[in-house]
């Protein structure tokens, strides 16, 4: 392994690493525009020029491999002069848009100007080359040609990652401009990624732009729940409102990217139809209840039914939208009640999939159900048949509306006939109309927990925003229901539930909440 010295620090790096990667490994910033770790090297922006001893000229750090004994200076006078020159060159024709540009706060031109340049422009404003502004180029993306620094990241993304080639450079000299290829629209399934990788405000999101200044937003690391891939994301939010999802690096799962469907899935999490209070069926109408009353009444009724009617009188259906912790608690509740517990994983028949990230399974935790012995199979049909035949005295539905699944008429008939129906869900859906108790629970962005993705990788989700009204994280509601049924005292947090799961369930043996961390860990039997 070669050793390189960068700014006086000796760093041992893997064979084949470039200077920019070695510096990154050591936490030393080398400014760059065109280099992106997920794309082929272009070496065209020259922002990463550094001084390397024994080399006659400055070298670009993004395309210079480290050799043993190499000595690099990233803050020498020669390097600083080059950085200023590159920035001055890039800014010659850049518009004075910062006050109205939606990239402000996360723009590498602004940041590098302040960090490496800070000189006055020598070019009078009227002489700047004008290009097209605010041009929609696809359903998610707007292009401002004047702001483009011609780094070619977006072009390489559509050429090398999606292989759709919607973007290219046209014209010559200082009139070069990025534009759509003739007859094309930027509408591939991953188009939003070009906004993330554009280092300046040339490509902005039609969904996010002008909705919030980015410095007002908080970020929470989590996982996309819109399909079984489990792409790692950051949730941007403020005062309880989610503004956007962006991909987070995880080389084992999604590299640096996410699909557009997942990117926009935050919208459905905070819709109008959210359940906000526990409700119980009264004589003529649903009535609001406190959590304490609703849980005690539910536990009492389920316990009575289990004791008087015997094993199999209670059914529990848990969907693959549930976290591993929720599934575990429902299994424990099922064991106390002698209930039949069935897993369900439902996706639209025409659900899209590809050979990159997008999975046809639109649930985040089908593998988690399977690892806990609840492989989605015919067990739900058995429960519905028992309900229709009057043999099921109670049914608990967790994050699933059975009327939206397969044969709605048969499901409605079953739900009507169950004497005690308990629904835990995020949103008002049809099944809740048949319920005796409805318990509002948190969405995936409002709870802590873990999902197991299609490849058996256990990944953390984190609470970014508080649930609406009195809705609660489902692990908490279920832990309290279990305690009310005479089970162990309710766990204080999702980590404690995970620890109990890891202790009890072989596929999760050896996994620790903290060690799952921000990159996930494979389950033992994955
Ligand atoms: S639009 Fe952005 S990503 Fe594309 S070449 Fe221009 S600056 Fe680079
Ligand atoms: S591929 Fe799946 S997990 Fe990844 S962003 Fe898209 S929907 Fe979400
Ligand atoms: S980052 Fe090295 S030339 Fe652009």
Short mmCIF file of C-alpha atoms and ligand atoms in Angstrom, two decimals:
data_model
loop_
_atom_site.label_atom_id
_atom_site.label_comp_id
_atom_site.label_asym_id
_atom_site.label_seq_id
_atom_site.Cartn_x
_atom_site.Cartn_y
_atom_site.Cartn_z
CA UNK A 1 0.00 0.00 0.00
CA UNK A 2 1.57 3.33 -1.04
CA UNK A 3 2.09 6.12 1.45
CA UNK A 4 1.50 9.70 0.36
CA UNK A 5 2.21 12.91 2.26
CA UNK A 6 -0.49 15.55 1.87
CA UNK A 7 0.07 18.93 3.54
CA UNK A 8 2.56 17.34 5.90
CA UNK A 9 0.34 14.39 6.84
CA UNK A 10 1.42 10.86 5.90
CA UNK A 11 -1.47 8.73 4.65
CA UNK A 12 -1.42 5.08 3.65
CA UNK A 13 -3.89 4.37 0.86
CA UNK A 14 -5.06 1.41 -1.18
CA UNK A 15 -3.33 0.76 -4.51
CA UNK A 16 -4.83 2.73 -7.36
CA UNK A 17 -6.28 5.54 -5.22
CA UNK A 18 -6.15 9.04 -6.63
CA UNK A 19 -4.81 12.06 -4.76
CA UNK A 20 -8.34 13.44 -4.28
CA UNK A 21 -9.46 10.12 -2.76
CA UNK A 22 -6.42 9.98 -0.48
CA UNK A 23 -7.07 13.54 0.70
CA UNK A 24 -10.74 12.75 1.23
CA UNK A 25 -9.76 9.73 3.32
CA UNK A 26 -7.66 12.03 5.53
CA UNK A 27 -10.38 14.69 5.78
CA UNK A 28 -8.43 17.18 3.65
CA UNK A 29 -10.65 19.09 1.23
CA UNK A 30 -9.49 19.52 -2.33
CA UNK A 31 -12.04 21.70 -4.14
CA UNK A 32 -13.58 20.04 -7.19
CA UNK A 33 -16.48 20.36 -9.59
CA UNK A 34 -16.32 17.60 -12.17
CA UNK A 35 -15.10 14.74 -9.97
CA UNK A 36 -17.82 12.62 -8.38
CA UNK A 37 -17.05 9.28 -6.74
CA UNK A 38 -19.98 7.60 -8.50
CA UNK A 39 -19.05 8.73 -12.02
CA UNK A 40 -16.15 8.13 -14.44
CA UNK A 41 -13.38 10.72 -14.15
CA UNK A 42 -13.60 13.61 -16.64
CA UNK A 43 -10.82 15.90 -15.38
CA UNK A 44 -12.24 18.95 -17.13
CA UNK A 45 -12.91 21.60 -14.49
CA UNK A 46 -9.28 22.02 -13.20
CA UNK A 47 -10.58 23.10 -9.79
CA UNK A 48 -8.65 20.29 -8.10
CA UNK A 49 -5.16 21.38 -9.21
CA UNK A 50 -2.50 20.63 -6.58
CA UNK A 51 1.26 20.93 -6.35
CA UNK A 52 3.12 17.61 -6.34
CA UNK A 53 6.85 17.67 -5.56
CA UNK A 54 9.15 16.61 -8.44
CA UNK A 55 6.41 17.27 -11.01
CA UNK A 56 7.07 20.26 -13.24
CA UNK A 57 3.45 21.49 -13.42
CA UNK A 58 0.42 21.44 -11.16
CA UNK A 59 -1.60 18.23 -11.49
CA UNK A 60 -5.32 17.51 -11.22
CA UNK A 61 -5.89 15.56 -8.00
CA UNK A 62 -8.92 13.71 -9.38
CA UNK A 63 -6.95 11.91 -12.10
CA UNK A 64 -3.52 11.51 -10.55
CA UNK A 65 -2.83 8.15 -8.93
CA UNK A 66 -0.93 8.10 -5.68
CA UNK A 67 2.59 6.63 -5.83
CA UNK A 68 4.65 5.64 -2.84
CA UNK A 69 6.53 8.61 -1.36
CA UNK A 70 4.53 11.23 -3.27
CA UNK A 71 4.45 14.65 -1.54
CA UNK A 72 1.38 16.82 -2.26
CA UNK A 73 0.64 20.43 -1.32
CA UNK A 74 -2.98 21.58 -1.48
CA UNK A 75 -2.46 25.01 0.12
CA UNK A 76 0.83 26.17 -1.42
CA UNK A 77 1.02 29.57 -3.14
CA UNK A 78 1.11 27.92 -6.57
CA UNK A 79 -2.02 25.89 -5.75
CA UNK A 80 -3.84 28.93 -4.36
CA UNK A 81 -3.01 30.96 -7.47
CA UNK A 82 -4.40 28.17 -9.67
CA UNK A 83 -7.57 27.89 -7.60
CA UNK A 84 -8.17 31.65 -7.89
CA UNK A 85 -7.55 31.56 -11.61
CA UNK A 86 -9.99 28.69 -12.18
CA UNK A 87 -12.68 30.39 -10.11
CA UNK A 88 -12.20 33.70 -11.88
CA UNK A 89 -12.46 31.91 -15.20
CA UNK A 90 -15.67 30.10 -14.13
CA UNK A 91 -17.22 33.31 -12.83
CA UNK A 92 -16.50 35.41 -15.94
CA UNK A 93 -19.83 34.51 -17.47
CA UNK A 94 -21.68 33.39 -14.38
CA UNK A 95 -24.85 35.43 -13.72
CA UNK A 96 -25.26 37.42 -10.49
CA UNK A 97 -28.13 35.16 -9.44
CA UNK A 98 -27.21 34.21 -5.88
CA UNK A 99 -30.01 36.18 -4.16
CA UNK A 100 -32.64 34.47 -6.33
CA UNK A 101 -30.92 31.15 -6.95
CA UNK A 102 -32.39 28.11 -5.26
CA UNK A 103 -28.98 26.47 -4.94
CA UNK A 104 -27.83 29.13 -2.46
CA UNK A 105 -26.61 27.43 0.67
CA UNK A 106 -25.44 24.30 -1.12
CA UNK A 107 -23.65 25.81 -4.14
CA UNK A 108 -20.02 24.93 -4.71
CA UNK A 109 -19.43 28.11 -6.68
CA UNK A 110 -20.55 30.25 -3.73
CA UNK A 111 -18.63 28.13 -1.23
CA UNK A 112 -15.39 27.96 -3.19
CA UNK A 113 -15.54 31.67 -4.00
CA UNK A 114 -15.62 32.41 -0.27
CA UNK A 115 -13.02 29.76 0.64
CA UNK A 116 -10.51 30.06 -2.22
CA UNK A 117 -11.10 33.24 -4.22
CA UNK A 118 -12.63 36.44 -2.83
CA UNK A 119 -11.38 38.71 -5.61
CA UNK A 120 -13.41 41.33 -7.43
CA UNK A 121 -14.60 40.58 -10.92
CA UNK A 122 -12.57 42.14 -13.71
CA UNK A 123 -15.38 41.63 -16.24
CA UNK A 124 -18.03 44.34 -16.68
CA UNK A 125 -21.54 42.93 -16.27
CA UNK A 126 -22.89 43.77 -19.75
CA UNK A 127 -20.17 41.66 -21.36
CA UNK A 128 -21.37 38.37 -19.87
CA UNK A 129 -22.59 35.78 -22.38
CA UNK A 130 -26.35 35.28 -22.03
CA UNK A 131 -27.93 31.83 -22.24
CA UNK A 132 -31.34 30.30 -21.56
CA UNK A 133 -32.76 30.51 -18.04
CA UNK A 134 -35.36 28.47 -16.12
CA UNK A 135 -35.98 25.99 -18.91
CA UNK A 136 -37.96 22.89 -17.83
CA UNK A 137 -36.15 19.87 -19.28
CA UNK A 138 -38.18 17.09 -17.65
CA UNK A 139 -40.89 16.46 -15.10
CA UNK A 140 -38.49 16.97 -12.20
CA UNK A 141 -35.74 19.23 -13.47
CA UNK A 142 -35.28 22.87 -14.52
CA UNK A 143 -32.13 24.00 -16.39
CA UNK A 144 -30.47 27.41 -16.12
CA UNK A 145 -27.75 27.35 -18.78
CA UNK A 146 -26.02 30.52 -17.57
CA UNK A 147 -25.25 28.98 -14.21
CA UNK A 148 -23.70 25.81 -15.65
CA UNK A 149 -19.96 25.39 -15.02
CA UNK A 150 -19.77 22.68 -17.71
CA UNK A 151 -18.51 20.04 -15.30
CA UNK A 152 -20.34 17.30 -17.26
CA UNK A 153 -21.47 15.41 -14.14
CA UNK A 154 -25.08 15.35 -15.38
CA UNK A 155 -23.99 14.26 -18.87
CA UNK A 156 -21.91 11.41 -17.45
CA UNK A 157 -24.82 10.39 -15.20
CA UNK A 158 -27.26 9.99 -18.08
CA UNK A 159 -24.58 8.37 -20.26
CA UNK A 160 -23.00 5.99 -17.73
CA UNK A 161 -25.58 5.35 -15.00
CA UNK A 162 -29.01 5.46 -16.66
CA UNK A 163 -27.69 4.95 -20.24
CA UNK A 164 -30.40 7.26 -21.52
CA UNK A 165 -28.20 10.11 -22.86
CA UNK A 166 -30.74 12.91 -22.68
CA UNK A 167 -28.11 15.64 -22.06
CA UNK A 168 -25.12 16.91 -24.00
CA UNK A 169 -23.00 20.02 -24.64
CA UNK A 170 -23.56 22.17 -27.74
CA UNK A 171 -21.79 25.15 -29.36
CA UNK A 172 -18.14 26.20 -28.89
CA UNK A 173 -15.89 28.40 -26.69
CA UNK A 174 -17.66 30.57 -24.15
CA UNK A 175 -20.94 29.82 -25.93
CA UNK A 176 -20.87 26.13 -24.94
CA UNK A 177 -24.14 25.23 -23.29
CA UNK A 178 -25.73 22.19 -21.74
CA UNK A 179 -29.02 21.21 -23.35
CA UNK A 180 -31.36 18.33 -24.11
CA UNK A 181 -30.34 16.07 -26.96
CA UNK A 182 -32.62 16.65 -29.97
CA UNK A 183 -36.06 15.11 -29.42
CA UNK A 184 -35.29 14.04 -25.84
CA UNK A 185 -36.83 14.91 -22.47
CA UNK A 186 -35.10 14.23 -19.17
CA UNK A 187 -37.74 11.81 -17.92
CA UNK A 188 -35.85 8.64 -16.98
CA UNK A 189 -36.72 6.98 -13.67
CA UNK A 190 -33.67 8.42 -11.93
CA UNK A 191 -33.74 11.94 -13.36
CA UNK A 192 -33.76 13.71 -9.97
CA UNK A 193 -30.19 12.60 -9.28
CA UNK A 194 -28.81 15.14 -11.73
CA UNK A 195 -30.09 17.89 -9.44
CA UNK A 196 -28.22 16.39 -6.49
CA UNK A 197 -24.94 16.08 -8.36
CA UNK A 198 -25.02 19.44 -10.14
CA UNK A 199 -22.54 21.42 -8.03
CA UNK A 200 -24.19 24.75 -8.84
CA UNK A 201 -27.70 26.07 -9.47
CA UNK A 202 -27.85 25.04 -13.13
CA UNK A 203 -30.12 22.06 -12.48
CA UNK A 204 -32.76 22.55 -9.81
CA UNK A 205 -35.72 20.50 -8.68
CA UNK A 206 -39.16 21.48 -9.91
CA UNK A 207 -40.54 19.83 -6.79
CA UNK A 208 -38.34 21.59 -4.23
CA UNK A 209 -37.23 24.91 -5.70
CA UNK A 210 -38.36 28.04 -3.88
CA UNK A 211 -40.13 26.07 -1.16
CA UNK A 212 -37.46 26.54 1.50
CA UNK A 213 -33.98 27.92 1.91
CA UNK A 214 -31.84 24.90 2.58
CA UNK A 215 -30.12 26.40 5.63
CA UNK A 216 -33.43 26.42 7.48
CA UNK A 217 -33.88 22.67 7.02
CA UNK A 218 -32.78 19.89 9.33
CA UNK A 219 -31.53 16.55 8.02
CA UNK A 220 -32.23 13.08 9.35
CA UNK A 221 -30.62 9.91 8.01
CA UNK A 222 -33.12 7.22 7.11
CA UNK A 223 -34.14 4.70 4.45
CA UNK A 224 -36.66 4.98 1.61
CA UNK A 225 -39.75 2.90 2.32
CA UNK A 226 -41.18 2.95 -1.20
CA UNK A 227 -39.73 -0.40 -2.32
CA UNK A 228 -37.76 -3.38 -1.08
CA UNK A 229 -34.39 -1.95 -2.14
CA UNK A 230 -34.19 0.32 0.90
CA UNK A 231 -32.15 3.13 -0.65
CA UNK A 232 -30.40 5.21 2.00
CA UNK A 233 -31.73 8.73 2.20
CA UNK A 234 -31.63 12.01 4.06
CA UNK A 235 -34.96 13.50 5.07
CA UNK A 236 -34.94 17.30 4.91
CA UNK A 237 -37.52 18.77 7.23
CA UNK A 238 -38.51 21.79 9.25
CA UNK A 239 -41.06 22.30 12.00
CA UNK A 240 -42.70 18.96 11.38
CA UNK A 241 -42.91 19.31 7.61
CA UNK A 242 -40.90 17.17 5.19
CA UNK A 243 -39.52 19.09 2.21
CA UNK A 244 -37.50 16.55 0.30
CA UNK A 245 -35.72 13.20 0.24
CA UNK A 246 -32.18 13.01 -1.10
CA UNK A 247 -30.05 9.88 -1.56
CA UNK A 248 -27.33 9.08 0.97
CA UNK A 249 -24.23 7.11 0.06
CA UNK A 250 -24.37 3.38 0.74
CA UNK A 251 -22.22 1.42 -1.71
CA UNK A 252 -23.86 -1.87 -0.70
CA UNK A 253 -27.40 -0.65 -1.40
CA UNK A 254 -27.86 2.36 -3.66
CA UNK A 255 -24.36 3.76 -4.26
CA UNK A 256 -25.13 7.50 -4.46
CA UNK A 257 -28.54 7.39 -6.10
CA UNK A 258 -32.29 6.94 -5.64
CA UNK A 259 -35.23 6.69 -8.04
CA UNK A 260 -37.72 9.48 -8.69
CA UNK A 261 -40.64 7.49 -7.30
CA UNK A 262 -38.84 7.03 -3.99
CA UNK A 263 -37.69 10.66 -4.02
CA UNK A 264 -41.27 11.88 -4.26
CA UNK A 265 -42.69 9.31 -1.85
CA UNK A 266 -42.37 11.83 1.01
CA UNK A 267 -45.55 13.51 -0.30
CA UNK A 268 -47.76 10.55 0.60
CA UNK A 269 -46.42 10.49 4.15
CA UNK A 270 -48.03 13.76 5.16
CA UNK A 271 -51.30 13.73 3.25
CA UNK A 272 -54.74 14.94 4.26
CA UNK A 273 -55.99 11.52 5.29
CA UNK A 274 -53.80 10.97 8.34
CA UNK A 275 -55.37 9.43 11.43
CA UNK A 276 -54.69 11.73 14.37
CA UNK A 277 -56.57 10.31 17.37
CA UNK A 278 -57.48 6.88 18.71
CA UNK A 279 -61.16 6.23 18.03
CA UNK A 280 -63.54 3.57 19.31
CA UNK A 281 -66.92 2.51 18.01
CA UNK A 282 -69.79 3.95 20.08
CA UNK A 283 -73.49 3.12 19.74
CA UNK A 284 -74.06 5.25 16.65
CA UNK A 285 -70.73 6.78 15.79
CA UNK A 286 -67.00 6.61 16.31
CA UNK A 287 -65.84 8.39 19.44
CA UNK A 288 -62.47 9.88 20.28
CA UNK A 289 -60.65 8.05 23.03
CA UNK A 290 -57.45 8.55 24.96
CA UNK A 291 -54.59 6.16 24.24
CA UNK A 292 -54.84 4.77 27.74
CA UNK A 293 -58.56 3.98 27.43
CA UNK A 294 -58.27 2.63 23.89
CA UNK A 295 -55.36 0.31 24.73
CA UNK A 296 -56.93 -0.95 27.97
CA UNK A 297 -60.26 -1.62 26.28
CA UNK A 298 -58.57 -3.36 23.34
CA UNK A 299 -56.37 -5.49 25.58
CA UNK A 300 -59.37 -6.44 27.77
CA UNK A 301 -61.48 -7.44 24.81
CA UNK A 302 -58.76 -9.44 23.05
CA UNK A 303 -57.83 -11.16 26.30
CA UNK A 304 -61.48 -12.12 26.96
CA UNK A 305 -61.89 -13.52 23.48
CA UNK A 306 -58.65 -15.52 23.68
CA UNK A 307 -59.64 -16.96 27.07
CA UNK A 308 -63.23 -17.79 26.22
CA UNK A 309 -62.84 -18.94 22.63
CA UNK A 310 -59.43 -20.58 22.78
CA UNK A 311 -56.47 -20.65 20.36
CA UNK A 312 -57.09 -19.41 16.87
CA UNK A 313 -60.01 -17.13 17.83
CA UNK A 314 -57.83 -14.06 17.25
CA UNK A 315 -56.09 -13.27 13.96
CA UNK A 316 -53.34 -10.73 13.35
CA UNK A 317 -52.35 -9.47 9.91
CA UNK A 318 -49.09 -7.54 9.70
CA UNK A 319 -47.98 -5.93 6.47
CA UNK A 320 -44.49 -5.62 5.07
CA UNK A 321 -44.81 -1.87 5.72
CA UNK A 322 -44.15 -2.65 9.39
CA UNK A 323 -40.69 -2.40 10.92
CA UNK A 324 -38.87 -5.44 12.31
CA UNK A 325 -39.66 -4.20 15.82
CA UNK A 326 -43.38 -3.91 15.09
CA UNK A 327 -43.45 -7.43 13.61
CA UNK A 328 -41.66 -8.76 16.69
CA UNK A 329 -44.12 -7.12 19.10
CA UNK A 330 -47.12 -8.39 17.10
CA UNK A 331 -45.67 -11.90 17.22
CA UNK A 332 -45.37 -11.59 20.99
CA UNK A 333 -48.94 -10.27 21.25
CA UNK A 334 -50.03 -13.16 19.03
CA UNK A 335 -48.26 -15.66 21.27
CA UNK A 336 -50.04 -14.33 24.38
CA UNK A 337 -53.42 -14.53 22.66
CA UNK A 338 -52.88 -17.86 20.94
CA UNK A 339 -53.53 -15.91 17.73
CA UNK A 340 -52.81 -16.81 14.13
CA UNK A 341 -50.31 -14.23 12.85
CA UNK A 342 -50.12 -13.75 9.08
CA UNK A 343 -47.74 -11.61 7.04
CA UNK A 344 -48.88 -9.74 3.94
CA UNK A 345 -46.82 -8.01 1.27
CA UNK A 346 -48.85 -6.28 -1.34
CA UNK A 347 -47.72 -4.40 -4.46
CA UNK A 348 -49.69 -3.25 -7.50
CA UNK A 349 -49.65 -5.83 -10.29
CA UNK A 350 -48.11 -3.35 -12.72
CA UNK A 351 -45.43 -2.20 -10.22
CA UNK A 352 -42.32 -1.10 -12.06
CA UNK A 353 -38.92 -2.73 -11.55
CA UNK A 354 -35.54 -2.66 -13.24
CA UNK A 355 -32.14 -4.28 -12.92
CA UNK A 356 -30.65 -1.29 -11.08
CA UNK A 357 -32.39 -0.14 -7.87
CA UNK A 358 -36.16 -0.28 -8.36
CA UNK A 359 -37.84 -3.43 -7.04
CA UNK A 360 -41.32 -4.70 -7.98
CA UNK A 361 -41.97 -5.31 -4.28
CA UNK A 362 -43.17 -1.89 -3.11
CA UNK A 363 -42.80 -2.78 0.55
CA UNK A 364 -39.72 -1.95 2.61
CA UNK A 365 -39.76 -5.02 4.83
CA UNK A 366 -40.96 -8.17 3.09
CA UNK A 367 -37.63 -9.81 3.94
CA UNK A 368 -38.12 -8.79 7.58
CA UNK A 369 -41.46 -10.63 7.67
CA UNK A 370 -39.82 -13.68 6.14
CA UNK A 371 -36.91 -13.66 8.62
CA UNK A 372 -39.40 -13.68 11.48
CA UNK A 373 -41.23 -16.67 10.03
CA UNK A 374 -44.12 -14.73 8.51
CA UNK A 375 -43.44 -15.32 4.84
CA UNK A 376 -46.31 -13.69 2.97
CA UNK A 377 -48.35 -16.71 1.89
CA UNK A 378 -51.91 -18.02 2.06
CA UNK A 379 -52.32 -17.45 5.82
CA UNK A 380 -54.26 -14.22 5.22
CA UNK A 381 -56.70 -16.09 2.98
CA UNK A 382 -57.21 -18.61 5.80
CA UNK A 383 -57.98 -15.80 8.27
CA UNK A 384 -60.45 -14.15 5.89
CA UNK A 385 -62.17 -17.47 5.23
CA UNK A 386 -62.42 -18.09 9.00
CA UNK A 387 -63.85 -14.60 9.46
CA UNK A 388 -66.47 -15.10 6.75
CA UNK A 389 -67.42 -18.43 8.30
CA UNK A 390 -67.90 -16.75 11.69
CA UNK A 391 -64.97 -18.64 13.24
CA UNK A 392 -62.78 -15.60 13.89
CA UNK A 393 -63.76 -13.58 16.95
CA UNK A 394 -61.15 -10.83 16.66
CA UNK A 395 -58.82 -9.49 14.01
CA UNK A 396 -55.95 -7.01 14.32
CA UNK A 397 -54.84 -5.30 11.11
CA UNK A 398 -51.43 -3.63 11.23
CA UNK A 399 -50.61 -1.15 8.46
CA UNK A 400 -52.86 -2.93 5.98
CA UNK A 401 -56.24 -2.27 4.40
CA UNK A 402 -57.49 -5.68 3.28
CA UNK A 403 -60.25 -4.10 1.18
CA UNK A 404 -57.55 -2.76 -1.11
CA UNK A 405 -56.04 -6.21 -1.54
CA UNK A 406 -57.18 -8.76 -4.10
CA UNK A 407 -60.93 -9.46 -3.72
CA UNK A 408 -62.40 -6.38 -2.00
CA UNK A 409 -65.92 -7.85 -1.72
CA UNK A 410 -64.69 -10.96 0.11
CA UNK A 411 -62.54 -8.81 2.41
CA UNK A 412 -65.46 -6.51 3.23
CA UNK A 413 -67.66 -9.49 4.04
CA UNK A 414 -64.95 -10.87 6.35
CA UNK A 415 -64.38 -7.55 8.10
CA UNK A 416 -68.13 -7.05 8.63
CA UNK A 417 -68.43 -10.45 10.30
CA UNK A 418 -65.52 -10.15 12.75
CA UNK A 419 -66.99 -9.18 16.13
CA UNK A 420 -63.85 -7.30 17.20
CA UNK A 421 -61.72 -5.51 14.62
CA UNK A 422 -58.66 -3.47 15.68
CA UNK A 423 -56.90 -1.34 13.07
CA UNK A 424 -53.47 0.24 13.50
CA UNK A 425 -52.66 2.50 10.58
CA UNK A 426 -51.27 5.84 9.49
CA UNK A 427 -54.13 6.91 7.25
CA UNK A 428 -57.90 6.71 7.10
CA UNK A 429 -58.61 3.75 4.81
CA UNK A 430 -61.69 1.67 4.14
CA UNK A 431 -60.90 -1.13 6.62
CA UNK A 432 -61.09 1.41 9.46
CA UNK A 433 -64.81 1.87 8.73
CA UNK A 434 -65.45 -1.68 10.00
CA UNK A 435 -63.21 -1.31 13.05
CA UNK A 436 -64.14 -1.27 16.72
CA UNK A 437 -60.88 0.46 17.60
CA UNK A 438 -58.62 2.51 15.34
CA UNK A 439 -55.15 3.37 16.62
CA UNK A 440 -53.22 6.07 14.69
CA UNK A 441 -49.56 5.22 14.20
CA UNK A 442 -46.50 6.98 12.86
CA UNK A 443 -45.28 6.83 9.26
CA UNK A 444 -41.77 5.61 8.40
CA UNK A 445 -40.50 9.20 8.69
CA UNK A 446 -41.98 9.56 12.16
CA UNK A 447 -40.59 6.51 13.92
CA UNK A 448 -37.36 4.79 14.84
CA UNK A 449 -36.91 1.21 13.78
CA UNK A 450 -35.34 -1.12 11.24
CA UNK A 451 -36.29 -2.57 7.88
CA UNK A 452 -34.65 -5.56 6.21
CA UNK A 453 -34.19 -4.92 2.53
CA UNK A 454 -34.59 -7.42 -0.33
CA UNK A 455 -30.98 -8.58 0.09
CA UNK A 456 -31.37 -9.19 3.83
CA UNK A 457 -29.63 -6.01 4.97
CA UNK A 458 -31.01 -4.65 8.24
CA UNK A 459 -31.12 -0.84 8.08
CA UNK A 460 -32.14 1.85 10.54
CA UNK A 461 -34.94 4.32 9.96
CA UNK A 462 -34.98 7.36 12.17
CA UNK A 463 -37.70 9.65 13.37
CA UNK A 464 -37.38 12.94 11.46
CA UNK A 465 -40.68 14.59 12.37
CA UNK A 466 -43.30 14.08 15.04
CA UNK A 467 -46.46 12.17 14.10
CA UNK A 468 -49.60 14.31 13.62
CA UNK A 469 -52.04 14.85 16.49
CA UNK A 470 -51.86 12.03 18.98
CA UNK A 471 -50.53 9.42 16.55
CA UNK A 472 -47.71 7.37 18.08
CA UNK A 473 -44.81 5.28 16.87
CA UNK A 474 -46.32 1.83 16.39
CA UNK A 475 -43.58 0.11 18.42
CA UNK A 476 -44.71 2.16 21.38
CA UNK A 477 -48.42 1.44 20.90
CA UNK A 478 -47.74 -2.28 20.49
CA UNK A 479 -45.34 -2.44 23.45
CA UNK A 480 -48.04 -0.85 25.63
CA UNK A 481 -50.70 -3.20 24.27
CA UNK A 482 -48.43 -6.14 25.04
CA UNK A 483 -47.89 -4.83 28.59
CA UNK A 484 -51.66 -4.36 29.02
CA UNK A 485 -52.08 -8.01 28.02
CA UNK A 486 -49.80 -9.03 30.88
CA UNK A 487 -46.57 -9.12 28.89
CA UNK A 488 -43.30 -7.47 29.87
CA UNK A 489 -43.27 -3.78 30.82
CA UNK A 490 -43.37 -1.60 27.70
CA UNK A 491 -39.93 -1.00 26.17
CA UNK A 492 -38.70 2.56 26.50
CA UNK A 493 -37.49 2.90 22.93
CA UNK A 494 -37.22 1.08 19.62
CA UNK A 495 -33.61 0.12 20.42
CA UNK A 496 -34.81 -1.95 23.40
CA UNK A 497 -37.35 -3.75 21.19
CA UNK A 498 -34.61 -4.45 18.64
CA UNK A 499 -32.37 -5.85 21.38
CA UNK A 500 -35.16 -8.25 22.42
CA UNK A 501 -35.65 -9.26 18.77
CA UNK A 502 -31.91 -9.84 18.30
CA UNK A 503 -31.80 -11.98 21.44
CA UNK A 504 -34.80 -14.11 20.45
CA UNK A 505 -34.67 -14.45 16.69
CA UNK A 506 -31.78 -16.37 15.07
CA UNK A 507 -31.48 -14.26 11.88
CA UNK A 508 -30.95 -11.17 14.02
CA UNK A 509 -28.49 -12.75 16.49
CA UNK A 510 -25.35 -10.69 16.91
CA UNK A 511 -26.88 -7.48 15.55
CA UNK A 512 -26.71 -4.40 17.74
CA UNK A 513 -28.70 -1.23 17.29
CA UNK A 514 -25.63 1.01 17.33
CA UNK A 515 -23.64 -1.29 15.04
CA UNK A 516 -26.42 -1.31 12.43
CA UNK A 517 -25.52 2.38 12.31
CA UNK A 518 -25.99 4.48 9.21
CA UNK A 519 -24.97 1.82 6.68
CA UNK A 520 -26.91 -1.25 7.88
CA UNK A 521 -25.72 -4.80 8.50
CA UNK A 522 -26.65 -8.09 6.82
CA UNK A 523 -28.95 -10.30 8.88
CA UNK A 524 -27.30 -13.56 9.94
CA UNK A 525 -29.21 -15.79 7.54
CA UNK A 526 -29.43 -13.30 4.71
S1 LIG B 1 -25.76 21.43 -15.45
FE1 LIG B 1 -24.66 21.20 -13.52
S2 LIG B 1 -23.98 19.06 -13.51
FE2 LIG B 1 -24.54 19.56 -15.61
S3 LIG B 1 -22.63 20.22 -16.57
FE3 LIG B 1 -23.65 22.06 -15.81
S4 LIG B 1 -22.81 22.41 -13.78
FE4 LIG B 1 -22.31 20.31 -14.34
S1 LIG B 2 -35.37 2.17 -5.68
FE1 LIG B 2 -36.89 1.71 -4.10
S2 LIG B 2 -35.92 2.16 -2.15
FE2 LIG B 2 -34.70 3.12 -3.79
S3 LIG B 2 -35.51 5.21 -3.91
FE3 LIG B 2 -36.62 3.99 -5.39
S4 LIG B 2 -38.45 3.31 -4.29
FE4 LIG B 2 -37.00 4.01 -2.76
S1 LIG B 3 -12.31 17.78 -10.15
FE1 LIG B 3 -10.40 17.41 -11.02
S2 LIG B 3 -10.49 18.38 -12.92
FE2 LIG B 3 -12.47 18.65 -12.08
#
